[in-house]
Structure formats: structure tokens, C-alpha cells
mmCIF file of C-alpha atoms in Angstrom:
data_model
loop_
_atom_site.group_PDB
_atom_site.id
_atom_site.type_symbol
_atom_site.label_atom_id
_atom_site.label_comp_id
_atom_site.label_asym_id
_atom_site.label_seq_id
_atom_site.Cartn_x
_atom_site.Cartn_y
_atom_site.Cartn_z
ATOM 1 C CA MET A 1 105.036 -243.814 -10.232
ATOM 2 C CA THR A 2 103.702 -243.221 -6.730
ATOM 3 C CA ILE A 3 103.851 -239.539 -5.794
ATOM 4 C CA LEU A 4 103.176 -238.168 -2.329
ATOM 5 C CA ILE A 5 101.829 -234.598 -2.498
ATOM 6 C CA ASN A 6 102.389 -232.872 0.826
ATOM 7 C CA CYS A 7 100.109 -229.925 1.663
ATOM 8 C CA SER A 8 100.209 -230.448 5.425
ATOM 9 C CA ASN A 9 101.815 -227.053 6.119
ATOM 10 C CA LEU A 10 99.487 -224.847 4.035
ATOM 11 C CA LYS A 11 97.298 -222.470 6.053
ATOM 12 C CA VAL A 12 96.315 -219.296 4.197
ATOM 13 C CA GLY A 13 97.010 -217.255 1.099
ATOM 14 C CA GLY A 14 98.574 -218.148 -2.205
ATOM 15 C CA GLY A 15 99.808 -221.569 -1.149
ATOM 16 C CA LEU A 16 96.240 -222.837 -0.826
ATOM 17 C CA GLN A 17 95.344 -221.410 -4.237
ATOM 18 C CA VAL A 18 98.318 -223.089 -5.930
ATOM 19 C CA ALA A 19 97.648 -226.435 -4.253
ATOM 20 C CA HIS A 20 93.965 -226.307 -5.198
ATOM 21 C CA SER A 21 94.786 -225.478 -8.808
ATOM 22 C CA PHE A 22 97.455 -228.155 -9.119
ATOM 23 C CA LEU A 23 95.296 -230.922 -7.664
ATOM 24 C CA TYR A 24 92.377 -230.160 -9.957
ATOM 25 C CA GLU A 25 94.667 -229.941 -12.994
ATOM 26 C CA ILE A 26 96.073 -233.438 -12.353
ATOM 27 C CA LYS A 27 92.688 -234.884 -11.388
ATOM 28 C CA ASN A 28 92.423 -236.814 -14.658
ATOM 29 C CA ASN A 29 96.006 -238.056 -14.641
ATOM 30 C CA VAL A 30 95.906 -241.863 -14.515
ATOM 31 C CA GLU A 31 99.608 -242.375 -15.187
ATOM 32 C CA HIS A 32 100.587 -242.054 -11.513
ATOM 33 C CA GLN A 33 99.329 -242.970 -8.061
ATOM 34 C CA PHE A 34 98.843 -239.864 -5.906
ATOM 35 C CA ILE A 35 98.955 -239.882 -2.118
ATOM 36 C CA VAL A 36 97.731 -236.435 -1.021
ATOM 37 C CA VAL A 37 98.031 -234.963 2.477
ATOM 38 C CA LEU A 38 95.632 -232.032 2.884
ATOM 39 C CA SER A 39 95.942 -229.548 5.719
ATOM 40 C CA ASP A 40 92.870 -228.696 7.784
ATOM 41 C CA PHE A 41 92.752 -225.387 5.905
ATOM 42 C CA LEU A 42 92.766 -227.020 2.458
ATOM 43 C CA LYS A 43 90.572 -230.078 2.934
ATOM 44 C CA TYR A 44 87.339 -228.048 2.905
ATOM 45 C CA GLN A 45 88.206 -226.642 -0.533
ATOM 46 C CA ILE A 46 88.898 -230.017 -2.173
ATOM 47 C CA ASN A 47 85.940 -232.221 -3.095
ATOM 48 C CA GLN A 48 87.598 -235.612 -2.792
ATOM 49 C CA SER A 49 84.634 -237.417 -4.373
ATOM 50 C CA GLU A 50 85.536 -235.771 -7.684
ATOM 51 C CA PHE A 51 88.898 -237.555 -7.809
ATOM 52 C CA PRO A 52 89.447 -241.057 -9.262
ATOM 53 C CA ASP A 53 90.691 -244.151 -7.455
ATOM 54 C CA ASN A 54 94.372 -243.440 -8.083
ATOM 55 C CA PHE A 55 94.106 -240.592 -5.540
ATOM 56 C CA LYS A 56 94.309 -241.354 -1.831
ATOM 57 C CA PHE A 57 93.670 -238.478 0.602
ATOM 58 C CA PHE A 58 94.749 -237.882 4.192
ATOM 59 C CA HIS A 59 94.033 -234.921 6.492
ATOM 60 C CA TYR A 60 96.846 -233.581 8.622
ATOM 61 C CA SER A 61 98.243 -230.196 9.645
ATOM 62 C CA ILE A 62 101.877 -230.374 10.665
ATOM 63 C CA GLN A 63 102.888 -228.352 13.717
ATOM 64 C CA PRO A 64 105.927 -226.211 12.816
ATOM 65 C CA SER A 65 108.842 -226.146 15.224
ATOM 66 C CA ALA A 66 112.525 -225.302 15.193
ATOM 67 C CA LEU A 67 113.324 -228.898 16.176
ATOM 68 C CA LYS A 68 111.386 -230.323 13.238
ATOM 69 C CA ALA A 69 113.100 -227.886 10.881
ATOM 70 C CA LEU A 70 116.454 -229.172 12.104
ATOM 71 C CA ASN A 71 115.809 -232.912 12.358
ATOM 72 C CA GLY A 72 113.097 -233.272 9.702
ATOM 73 C CA ASN A 73 111.117 -235.815 11.757
ATOM 74 C CA ASP A 74 107.340 -236.103 11.639
ATOM 75 C CA LYS A 75 105.743 -239.411 12.589
ATOM 76 C CA PHE A 76 102.435 -238.966 10.755
ATOM 77 C CA LEU A 77 104.025 -238.112 7.422
ATOM 78 C CA SER A 78 106.754 -240.726 7.811
ATOM 79 C CA ASP A 79 104.168 -243.417 8.569
ATOM 80 C CA ILE A 80 102.316 -242.559 5.367
ATOM 81 C CA GLU A 81 105.561 -242.680 3.411
ATOM 82 C CA ASP A 82 106.455 -246.058 4.913
ATOM 83 C CA LYS A 83 103.019 -247.451 4.046
ATOM 84 C CA TYR A 84 102.845 -246.267 0.417
ATOM 85 C CA ASN A 85 106.556 -246.075 -0.414
ATOM 86 C CA PRO A 86 106.417 -243.180 -2.922
ATOM 87 C CA GLU A 87 109.300 -242.660 -5.325
ATOM 88 C CA VAL A 88 109.070 -238.895 -4.848
ATOM 89 C CA VAL A 89 107.487 -236.381 -2.471
ATOM 90 C CA PHE A 90 106.282 -232.991 -3.703
ATOM 91 C CA SER A 91 105.589 -230.319 -1.101
ATOM 92 C CA ILE A 92 103.737 -227.438 -2.751
ATOM 93 C CA PHE A 93 105.595 -224.911 -0.575
ATOM 94 C CA GLY A 94 108.062 -225.088 2.275
ATOM 95 C CA PRO A 95 109.455 -225.051 4.810
ATOM 96 C CA THR A 96 108.028 -228.509 5.353
ATOM 97 C CA TYR A 97 109.535 -229.424 8.768
ATOM 98 C CA TRP A 98 109.945 -232.932 7.415
ATOM 99 C CA GLN A 99 112.576 -234.886 5.522
ATOM 100 C CA PRO A 100 111.168 -237.901 3.696
ATOM 101 C CA LYS A 101 113.282 -240.853 2.650
ATOM 102 C CA ALA A 102 112.252 -240.412 -0.966
ATOM 103 C CA LYS A 103 113.424 -237.651 -3.279
ATOM 104 C CA HIS A 104 111.828 -234.416 -2.081
ATOM 105 C CA ILE A 105 110.898 -231.486 -4.346
ATOM 106 C CA CYS A 106 109.608 -228.370 -2.603
ATOM 107 C CA GLY A 107 108.217 -224.978 -3.561
ATOM 108 C CA PHE A 108 109.867 -221.809 -2.248
ATOM 109 C CA ALA A 109 107.898 -218.601 -1.592
ATOM 110 C CA LYS A 110 109.708 -216.711 1.163
ATOM 111 C CA PRO A 111 110.280 -213.198 -0.199
ATOM 112 C CA ASP A 112 111.671 -211.864 3.095
ATOM 113 C CA TYR A 113 114.678 -214.149 2.590
ATOM 114 C CA ILE A 114 115.180 -212.858 -0.957
ATOM 115 C CA TYR A 115 114.437 -209.117 -1.110
ATOM 116 C CA LYS A 116 116.525 -207.724 1.710
ATOM 117 C CA ASP A 117 116.179 -204.129 0.456
ATOM 118 C CA SER A 118 112.415 -204.016 0.987
ATOM 119 C CA PRO A 119 111.097 -201.038 3.021
ATOM 120 C CA TYR A 120 109.296 -203.632 5.125
ATOM 121 C CA PHE A 121 112.477 -204.106 7.142
ATOM 122 C CA ASN A 122 112.521 -200.399 8.027
ATOM 123 C CA GLN A 123 109.076 -200.661 9.580
ATOM 124 C CA ILE A 124 109.609 -203.490 12.010
ATOM 125 C CA SER A 125 111.184 -203.363 15.448
ATOM 126 C CA PHE A 126 114.592 -204.631 16.469
ATOM 127 C CA PHE A 127 113.006 -207.616 18.190
ATOM 128 C CA GLN A 128 110.907 -208.415 15.122
ATOM 129 C CA LYS A 129 114.082 -208.359 13.058
ATOM 130 C CA LEU A 130 115.722 -210.761 15.520
ATOM 131 C CA LYS A 131 112.709 -213.066 15.273
ATOM 132 C CA LEU A 132 112.846 -212.976 11.483
ATOM 133 C CA LYS A 133 116.557 -213.757 11.575
ATOM 134 C CA ALA A 134 115.908 -216.778 13.754
ATOM 135 C CA MET A 135 113.071 -217.973 11.532
ATOM 136 C CA GLU A 136 115.231 -217.494 8.445
ATOM 137 C CA PHE A 137 117.980 -219.616 9.985
ATOM 138 C CA PHE A 138 115.649 -222.537 10.707
ATOM 139 C CA HIS A 139 113.651 -222.214 7.506
ATOM 140 C CA MET A 140 116.690 -221.990 5.251
ATOM 141 C CA PHE A 141 118.217 -224.944 7.091
ATOM 142 C CA ASP A 142 115.029 -226.817 6.222
ATOM 143 C CA PHE A 143 115.154 -225.755 2.558
ATOM 144 C CA ARG A 144 118.839 -226.639 2.221
ATOM 145 C CA ASN A 145 118.791 -229.967 4.034
ATOM 146 C CA ASN A 146 115.332 -231.511 3.671
ATOM 147 C CA ASN A 147 114.923 -231.208 -0.115
ATOM 148 C CA GLU A 148 116.666 -232.327 -3.292
ATOM 149 C CA GLY A 149 115.132 -229.671 -5.526
ATOM 150 C CA LEU A 150 113.366 -226.326 -5.095
ATOM 151 C CA ILE A 151 110.803 -224.520 -7.257
ATOM 152 C CA THR A 152 110.252 -220.744 -7.267
ATOM 153 C CA GLU A 153 107.623 -218.625 -8.989
ATOM 154 C CA SER A 154 109.858 -216.157 -10.827
ATOM 155 C CA ALA A 155 113.213 -216.117 -12.593
ATOM 156 C CA ASP A 156 114.345 -213.255 -10.344
ATOM 157 C CA VAL A 157 113.756 -215.300 -7.178
ATOM 158 C CA THR A 158 115.411 -218.336 -8.755
ATOM 159 C CA LYS A 159 118.530 -216.322 -9.538
ATOM 160 C CA ILE A 160 118.860 -215.016 -5.970
ATOM 161 C CA LEU A 161 117.918 -218.303 -4.273
ATOM 162 C CA GLN A 162 120.385 -220.305 -6.355
ATOM 163 C CA GLU A 163 123.176 -218.336 -4.676
ATOM 164 C CA LYS A 164 121.901 -219.392 -1.249
ATOM 165 C CA VAL A 165 121.426 -223.153 -1.775
ATOM 166 C CA THR A 166 123.346 -225.991 -3.372
ATOM 167 C CA GLN A 167 120.492 -227.972 -4.926
ATOM 168 C CA LYS A 168 118.943 -227.235 -8.311
ATOM 169 C CA VAL A 169 116.314 -224.469 -8.415
ATOM 170 C CA PHE A 170 113.528 -224.477 -11.019
ATOM 171 C CA THR A 171 111.118 -221.725 -12.061
ATOM 172 C CA VAL A 172 107.386 -222.289 -12.555
ATOM 173 C CA THR A 173 105.304 -219.118 -12.470
ATOM 174 C CA ASN A 174 102.071 -218.588 -10.589
ATOM 175 C CA TYR A 175 98.725 -218.005 -12.334
ATOM 176 C CA TYR A 176 95.069 -217.566 -11.587
ATOM 177 C CA ASN A 177 93.060 -220.603 -10.547
ATOM 178 C CA GLN A 178 91.183 -222.308 -13.384
ATOM 179 C CA ILE A 179 87.916 -221.662 -11.515
ATOM 180 C CA PHE A 180 88.089 -218.089 -12.834
ATOM 181 C CA GLU A 181 87.401 -219.420 -16.345
ATOM 182 C CA ASN A 182 84.201 -221.247 -15.379
ATOM 183 C CA GLU A 183 81.530 -218.933 -13.980
ATOM 184 C CA SER A 184 79.280 -221.880 -13.132
ATOM 185 C CA LEU A 185 81.764 -222.758 -10.361
ATOM 186 C CA TRP A 186 81.779 -219.308 -8.790
ATOM 187 C CA ASP A 187 80.343 -218.846 -5.321
ATOM 188 C CA LYS A 188 78.279 -215.640 -5.524
ATOM 189 C CA LYS A 189 77.006 -215.513 -1.956
ATOM 190 C CA ILE A 190 78.923 -212.325 -1.137
ATOM 191 C CA VAL A 191 77.077 -209.347 -2.592
ATOM 192 C CA ILE A 192 78.672 -205.905 -2.526
ATOM 193 C CA ASN A 193 76.005 -203.233 -2.126
ATOM 194 C CA GLU A 194 77.607 -199.953 -3.107
ATOM 195 C CA SER A 195 76.600 -197.211 -5.503
ATOM 196 C CA GLU A 196 78.105 -197.170 -8.986
ATOM 197 C CA GLU A 197 79.837 -193.883 -8.137
ATOM 198 C CA THR A 198 81.782 -195.515 -5.277
ATOM 199 C CA ILE A 199 85.235 -196.740 -6.307
ATOM 200 C CA LYS A 200 85.602 -200.221 -4.884
ATOM 201 C CA LEU A 201 89.175 -201.319 -4.119
ATOM 202 C CA LEU A 202 89.632 -205.045 -3.540
ATOM 203 C CA THR A 203 92.485 -206.660 -1.614
ATOM 204 C CA ILE A 204 92.395 -210.457 -1.422
ATOM 205 C CA SER A 205 95.054 -211.215 1.150
ATOM 206 C CA ALA A 206 95.702 -212.495 4.634
ATOM 207 C CA ASN A 207 96.820 -209.842 7.118
ATOM 208 C CA TYR A 208 100.530 -210.609 7.074
ATOM 209 C CA PRO A 209 102.643 -207.605 8.145
ATOM 210 C CA HIS A 210 104.500 -207.538 4.821
ATOM 211 C CA LYS A 211 101.181 -207.181 2.984
ATOM 212 C CA ASN A 212 101.152 -203.640 4.386
ATOM 213 C CA LEU A 213 97.379 -203.449 4.826
ATOM 214 C CA ALA A 214 97.853 -201.040 7.748
ATOM 215 C CA ILE A 215 98.758 -198.284 5.260
ATOM 216 C CA ILE A 216 95.031 -198.127 4.462
ATOM 217 C CA LYS A 217 94.498 -196.512 7.887
ATOM 218 C CA LYS A 218 96.640 -193.595 6.662
ATOM 219 C CA VAL A 219 95.329 -193.493 3.091
ATOM 220 C CA ILE A 220 91.665 -193.061 4.050
ATOM 221 C CA PRO A 221 92.148 -189.776 5.989
ATOM 222 C CA VAL A 222 94.265 -188.372 3.132
ATOM 223 C CA LEU A 223 91.611 -189.241 0.570
ATOM 224 C CA LYS A 224 88.872 -187.681 2.703
ATOM 225 C CA GLU A 225 90.826 -184.492 3.356
ATOM 226 C CA ASN A 226 92.321 -183.929 -0.088
ATOM 227 C CA PHE A 227 89.422 -185.257 -2.174
ATOM 228 C CA PRO A 228 86.249 -184.699 -0.122
ATOM 229 C CA GLU A 229 83.936 -185.452 -3.077
ATOM 230 C CA PHE A 230 85.651 -188.730 -3.935
ATOM 231 C CA GLN A 231 83.573 -191.786 -3.035
ATOM 232 C CA PHE A 232 85.531 -194.950 -2.269
ATOM 233 C CA LYS A 233 85.596 -198.125 -0.216
ATOM 234 C CA PHE A 234 88.237 -200.766 0.524
ATOM 235 C CA PHE A 235 87.179 -204.406 0.586
ATOM 236 C CA LEU A 236 89.489 -206.622 2.657
ATOM 237 C CA THR A 237 89.383 -210.409 3.076
ATOM 238 C CA ILE A 238 90.233 -210.258 6.755
ATOM 239 C CA ASP A 239 88.214 -209.931 9.966
ATOM 240 C CA LYS A 240 87.789 -206.519 11.560
ATOM 241 C CA ASN A 241 89.467 -207.644 14.786
ATOM 242 C CA GLU A 242 92.657 -208.321 12.796
ATOM 243 C CA PHE A 243 92.803 -204.706 11.649
ATOM 244 C CA GLY A 244 92.930 -203.106 15.075
ATOM 245 C CA ILE A 245 90.168 -200.533 14.845
ATOM 246 C CA LEU A 246 87.162 -199.969 17.107
ATOM 247 C CA GLU A 247 83.537 -200.248 16.063
ATOM 248 C CA SER A 248 83.234 -196.483 16.526
ATOM 249 C CA ASP A 249 86.228 -195.660 14.317
ATOM 250 C CA THR A 250 85.300 -193.570 11.276
ATOM 251 C CA LEU A 251 87.619 -195.732 9.173
ATOM 252 C CA ASN A 252 84.799 -198.287 9.160
ATOM 253 C CA ASP A 253 82.825 -196.022 6.831
ATOM 254 C CA ASN A 254 85.292 -196.738 4.051
ATOM 255 C CA ILE A 255 86.235 -200.370 4.737
ATOM 256 C CA GLU A 256 84.231 -203.546 4.434
ATOM 257 C CA PHE A 257 85.703 -206.589 6.130
ATOM 258 C CA LEU A 258 84.699 -209.689 4.179
ATOM 259 C CA GLY A 259 86.533 -212.203 6.364
ATOM 260 C CA LYS A 260 88.340 -215.187 4.899
ATOM 261 C CA VAL A 261 87.047 -216.165 1.479
ATOM 262 C CA THR A 262 87.315 -219.370 -0.513
ATOM 263 C CA ILE A 263 88.885 -219.651 -3.946
ATOM 264 C CA LYS A 264 85.418 -220.075 -5.455
ATOM 265 C CA GLN A 265 84.341 -216.718 -3.993
ATOM 266 C CA CYS A 266 87.219 -214.703 -5.446
ATOM 267 C CA PRO A 267 86.113 -214.282 -9.101
ATOM 268 C CA ASN A 268 82.748 -212.834 -8.114
ATOM 269 C CA LEU A 269 84.445 -210.366 -5.778
ATOM 270 C CA TYR A 270 86.620 -209.102 -8.627
ATOM 271 C CA SER A 271 83.573 -208.792 -10.859
ATOM 272 C CA GLN A 272 81.891 -206.486 -8.323
ATOM 273 C CA CYS A 273 84.907 -204.243 -7.653
ATOM 274 C CA ASP A 274 86.736 -201.634 -9.723
ATOM 275 C CA PHE A 275 90.439 -202.054 -8.919
ATOM 276 C CA LEU A 276 92.835 -204.519 -7.354
ATOM 277 C CA PHE A 277 94.629 -202.707 -4.530
ATOM 278 C CA LEU A 278 97.801 -204.446 -3.337
ATOM 279 C CA PRO A 279 100.203 -202.308 -1.258
ATOM 280 C CA THR A 280 102.459 -205.261 -0.439
ATOM 281 C CA LEU A 281 106.109 -204.725 0.508
ATOM 282 C CA LEU A 282 107.308 -208.284 -0.117
ATOM 283 C CA GLU A 283 106.230 -210.899 -2.623
ATOM 284 C CA CYS A 284 107.692 -213.759 -4.608
ATOM 285 C CA PHE A 285 104.680 -213.828 -6.907
ATOM 286 C CA SER A 286 101.115 -212.867 -6.064
ATOM 287 C CA ALA A 287 98.357 -214.647 -7.989
ATOM 288 C CA SER A 288 96.216 -211.569 -7.329
ATOM 289 C CA TYR A 289 97.997 -209.831 -10.202
ATOM 290 C CA CYS A 290 97.061 -212.608 -12.631
ATOM 291 C CA GLU A 291 93.523 -212.778 -11.281
ATOM 292 C CA ALA A 292 92.976 -209.049 -11.789
ATOM 293 C CA MET A 293 94.448 -209.198 -15.294
ATOM 294 C CA PHE A 294 92.113 -212.043 -16.264
ATOM 295 C CA MET A 295 89.094 -210.322 -14.699
ATOM 296 C CA GLN A 296 90.060 -207.126 -16.554
ATOM 297 C CA LYS A 297 90.475 -205.004 -13.460
ATOM 298 C CA PRO A 298 93.136 -202.264 -13.311
ATOM 299 C CA ILE A 299 95.891 -202.878 -10.768
ATOM 300 C CA LEU A 300 97.129 -200.454 -8.126
ATOM 301 C CA THR A 301 100.244 -201.776 -6.419
ATOM 302 C CA SER A 302 103.702 -201.081 -4.998
ATOM 303 C CA ASP A 303 106.491 -199.677 -7.147
ATOM 304 C CA LEU A 304 108.908 -202.339 -5.901
ATOM 305 C CA SER A 305 110.883 -204.594 -8.234
ATOM 306 C CA PHE A 306 108.950 -207.805 -7.571
ATOM 307 C CA ALA A 307 105.658 -206.055 -8.456
ATOM 308 C CA THR A 308 106.897 -204.199 -11.521
ATOM 309 C CA GLY A 309 108.658 -207.361 -12.681
ATOM 310 C CA ILE A 310 105.415 -209.341 -12.569
ATOM 311 C CA CYS A 311 103.012 -206.631 -13.756
ATOM 312 C CA GLY A 312 105.189 -204.910 -16.333
ATOM 313 C CA ASN A 313 103.175 -201.967 -17.688
ATOM 314 C CA ALA A 314 99.871 -203.451 -16.517
ATOM 315 C CA ALA A 315 99.715 -201.594 -13.189
ATOM 316 C CA SER A 316 99.631 -198.117 -11.731
ATOM 317 C CA CYS A 317 102.393 -198.166 -9.134
ATOM 318 C CA PHE A 318 102.860 -196.111 -5.986
ATOM 319 C CA ASP A 319 105.263 -195.675 -3.092
ATOM 320 C CA ALA A 320 103.699 -198.186 -0.700
ATOM 321 C CA THR A 321 105.008 -196.299 2.339
ATOM 322 C CA ASP A 322 103.590 -192.912 1.265
ATOM 323 C CA ALA A 323 99.871 -192.466 1.969
ATOM 324 C CA GLU A 324 99.686 -189.254 -0.083
ATOM 325 C CA ASP A 325 101.214 -190.893 -3.143
ATOM 326 C CA ILE A 326 98.835 -193.840 -2.795
ATOM 327 C CA ALA A 327 95.820 -191.546 -2.464
ATOM 328 C CA ASN A 328 96.868 -189.520 -5.504
ATOM 329 C CA LYS A 329 97.365 -192.650 -7.618
ATOM 330 C CA ILE A 330 93.931 -193.987 -6.615
ATOM 331 C CA VAL A 331 92.171 -190.767 -7.594
ATOM 332 C CA ASP A 332 94.239 -190.377 -10.772
ATOM 333 C CA LEU A 333 93.307 -193.853 -11.951
ATOM 334 C CA ALA A 334 89.666 -193.506 -10.950
ATOM 335 C CA SER A 335 89.360 -190.320 -13.008
ATOM 336 C CA ASN A 336 91.238 -191.607 -16.059
ATOM 337 C CA LYS A 337 89.130 -194.051 -18.086
ATOM 338 C CA SER A 338 91.720 -194.107 -20.845
ATOM 339 C CA LEU A 339 94.442 -195.253 -18.420
ATOM 340 C CA GLN A 340 92.123 -197.895 -16.980
ATOM 341 C CA LYS A 341 91.483 -199.263 -20.467
ATOM 342 C CA GLN A 342 95.210 -199.282 -21.254
ATOM 343 C CA LEU A 343 96.103 -201.119 -18.039
ATOM 344 C CA ILE A 344 93.448 -203.738 -18.759
ATOM 345 C CA GLU A 345 94.759 -204.276 -22.296
ATOM 346 C CA ASN A 346 98.336 -204.453 -21.023
ATOM 347 C CA GLY A 347 97.276 -206.937 -18.367
ATOM 348 C CA LEU A 348 95.755 -209.305 -20.912
ATOM 349 C CA GLU A 349 99.044 -209.229 -22.832
ATOM 350 C CA GLN A 350 101.114 -209.680 -19.665
ATOM 351 C CA LEU A 351 99.100 -212.790 -18.785
ATOM 352 C CA LYS A 352 100.511 -214.489 -21.859
ATOM 353 C CA THR A 353 104.007 -214.378 -20.329
ATOM 354 C CA PHE A 354 103.061 -216.656 -17.394
ATOM 355 C CA ASP A 355 102.565 -220.406 -17.133
ATOM 356 C CA THR A 356 98.861 -221.210 -17.290
ATOM 357 C CA ALA A 357 97.377 -223.434 -14.589
ATOM 358 C CA LYS A 358 97.593 -226.365 -17.008
ATOM 359 C CA VAL A 359 101.187 -225.633 -18.012
ATOM 360 C CA ARG A 360 102.163 -225.091 -14.373
ATOM 361 C CA ALA A 361 100.807 -228.527 -13.458
ATOM 362 C CA GLN A 362 102.626 -230.106 -16.408
ATOM 363 C CA LYS A 363 105.902 -228.443 -15.406
ATOM 364 C CA TYR A 364 105.470 -229.531 -11.790
ATOM 365 C CA LEU A 365 104.992 -233.146 -12.910
ATOM 366 C CA GLN A 366 107.975 -232.953 -15.258
ATOM 367 C CA ILE A 367 110.212 -231.722 -12.440
ATOM 368 C CA ILE A 368 108.802 -234.197 -9.914
ATOM 369 C CA THR A 369 109.230 -237.225 -12.157
ATOM 370 C CA SER A 370 112.537 -236.223 -13.749
ATOM 371 C CA LYS A 371 115.653 -238.126 -12.726
ATOM 372 C CA ASP A 372 117.620 -234.902 -13.197
ATOM 373 C CA ALA A 373 115.712 -232.979 -10.524
ATOM 374 C CA ASN A 374 118.401 -233.480 -7.928
#
């Protein structure tokens, strides 16, 4: 079977991680012919020379637009489809802004269209809400009309999404990238130089508003005022100019901006930090939870249903809108070695409930190649 794998719309975050993992898991599959379209953001993380002759790669980043969401036309992708005539197209995540002629299976990871009760919606302006409404209209039109099957990352999202679309919805969970299991592949260029007494809180995330990274600006002053002896530092994978603070701001004393990192750099960052800190307000499934569990790092995250559903009892949860609660939970965990040990043990057990990278790839292929997928 000829399969077109469409990654042309992937830019940052978990989508890149999933695509990278999937491609390397199927690298040795000789049963099918794979036509792979890599976005400009993904092509630098895929070593095409490692793939056999049944893989053909193209580089292209689709330009999203409302018109494309509605009419599903994209000349570059359609020309590739016409040339190679795949039986099925698999887009890792949508919306894709393209409707191929072949059967189209697409991943869904739009939590803002699923969890309408998130406190995120209380924090944004009226005009931001209008913009989100407009985006939801076009994106959901794309999901409903340009695909024959959809794949989510959790049973909870599948249940809610199935009520919004007519096509079949499948569940394949997220997981950590297989690179985490092979230290020889880790990129260790980033070295964190902090004292052992300093609690190092790692957040691997793009600066999307729903990730709620801005709450850190409120948490730091609370920690300094209420716990003046407590030594801590946040490590963020964003650029300082994205965070909106001046060079002279005292917040800089407790934040290190690492900039965008590659998948190969992530395991070493976990190994040098103490906790995963994820104050997100919306998520379908964050691979960061799985990564922290595998790297045996305690998790500090939101007490919202998507987070507790994924982490179970493997995380210390806080009110992600309450800086005092967050500060208290950070200090409580830092001072409780027994709780840290318990969260790590619980995390290793929780990992067993998810699809591994290998199983995820197998499930993707089963769905893609199945005649019952639409």
C-alpha cells in the first residue's frame, strides 16, 4: 500500500514529537511505500538518510487560511497525491487545510474545542473569545469535511469529539519519544549550572496562552515573600522576548530561558532538573507527563480533569489560577522526599496504562490501512 504521511502543518510542540516518534518507529517497515511531507519545522529533526528506499520525502509548510479550511484545496499537496496516487493519507494532526482524493485519517488535538469549562476561557478577552469561536468554526469544518476518520489521544476526548462529528473516532494515546530510552542519542549541549540546593522546575512547552506560563510571573514573588530561604529556578523552553519581561526585571533571577529545544535535547534537560512543572489550562494529552514519569521526575501540574485523568495519582496538583496554591505545592513537594518517591513510583505504574511508541505506531498503521476506518 502507498501511504502519504502529511506533516506539512506541524510547527511546534507535541505534534512534532509524535510525528518524529511515528516516523522512526515505522522506519523499518518494508510492507508499504511511504510518501512523507515534512514541514520546515520538522525536516531538521528527521535524518532522511537513515530511512530506506521505500520512503520518499518532501519539504513543505502549508499556509493555513479560512478559505483552505473550507475548500480543502492545496496545489502542492494535491500534486504529490496525483503523482504517487496513495490509497490513504494520514495527517498526524489537523486541521490540515487540505482534502485529498484518497481516504484521509487525521489526528485531533484541539482541547479548546473539547473542554469548554476550562478556566482559560475566563482569562481571555471578549475579542479573543470571538477569534477562538471563528477559528473553531473553520477548524471543525475542516475536521468534519476533509477527513474520513479521526484519532484522539485519550478516551475522554474521543467520547466528547464523537458527539461533534459524524465520522468514526479512534483513540491512540500519546507517549514519550523512544529517544528517551537510548542515552547515546541524547543531545547534552545544554548544561544547567545551578547548585544542588536549588529546586529546578522544568517546563518543556511553547508559549501558547493556554499553557498558562504567565502564572510564573505571579508565583515567583509569592515564593520569595512567603519562603525567603527557598532556592528555586524555572527553566522554560521559550525565548525571553516571548515572556514579556525586561532585562532589568528581578524575575530573571529565577527563570532561565532555554529557547526552543529539539527532541534529542529533552531527556538531558529532565535529567538535570528536579520536577516537571506544567500549569496548563487546556490539554488533550501532553507527552511531558509521560516523559517525566519515564525520567523519574515528580510532576507538578493543574488539578483539571485532563491532567488528573492522564496522571492519576502520579502528580501533585494545584489550582493553576492561584499563585499561592502553586507556590505552596512547590515548597511542599520540595520538602517531602517521601512524597517525591511515591509520585515517581506511581508514575512508573501509570506509564503502563499508555500505548508505547511502538504500540502507537502499530495502532496508527492498523487504523490507516483498515477498510473499516471510515
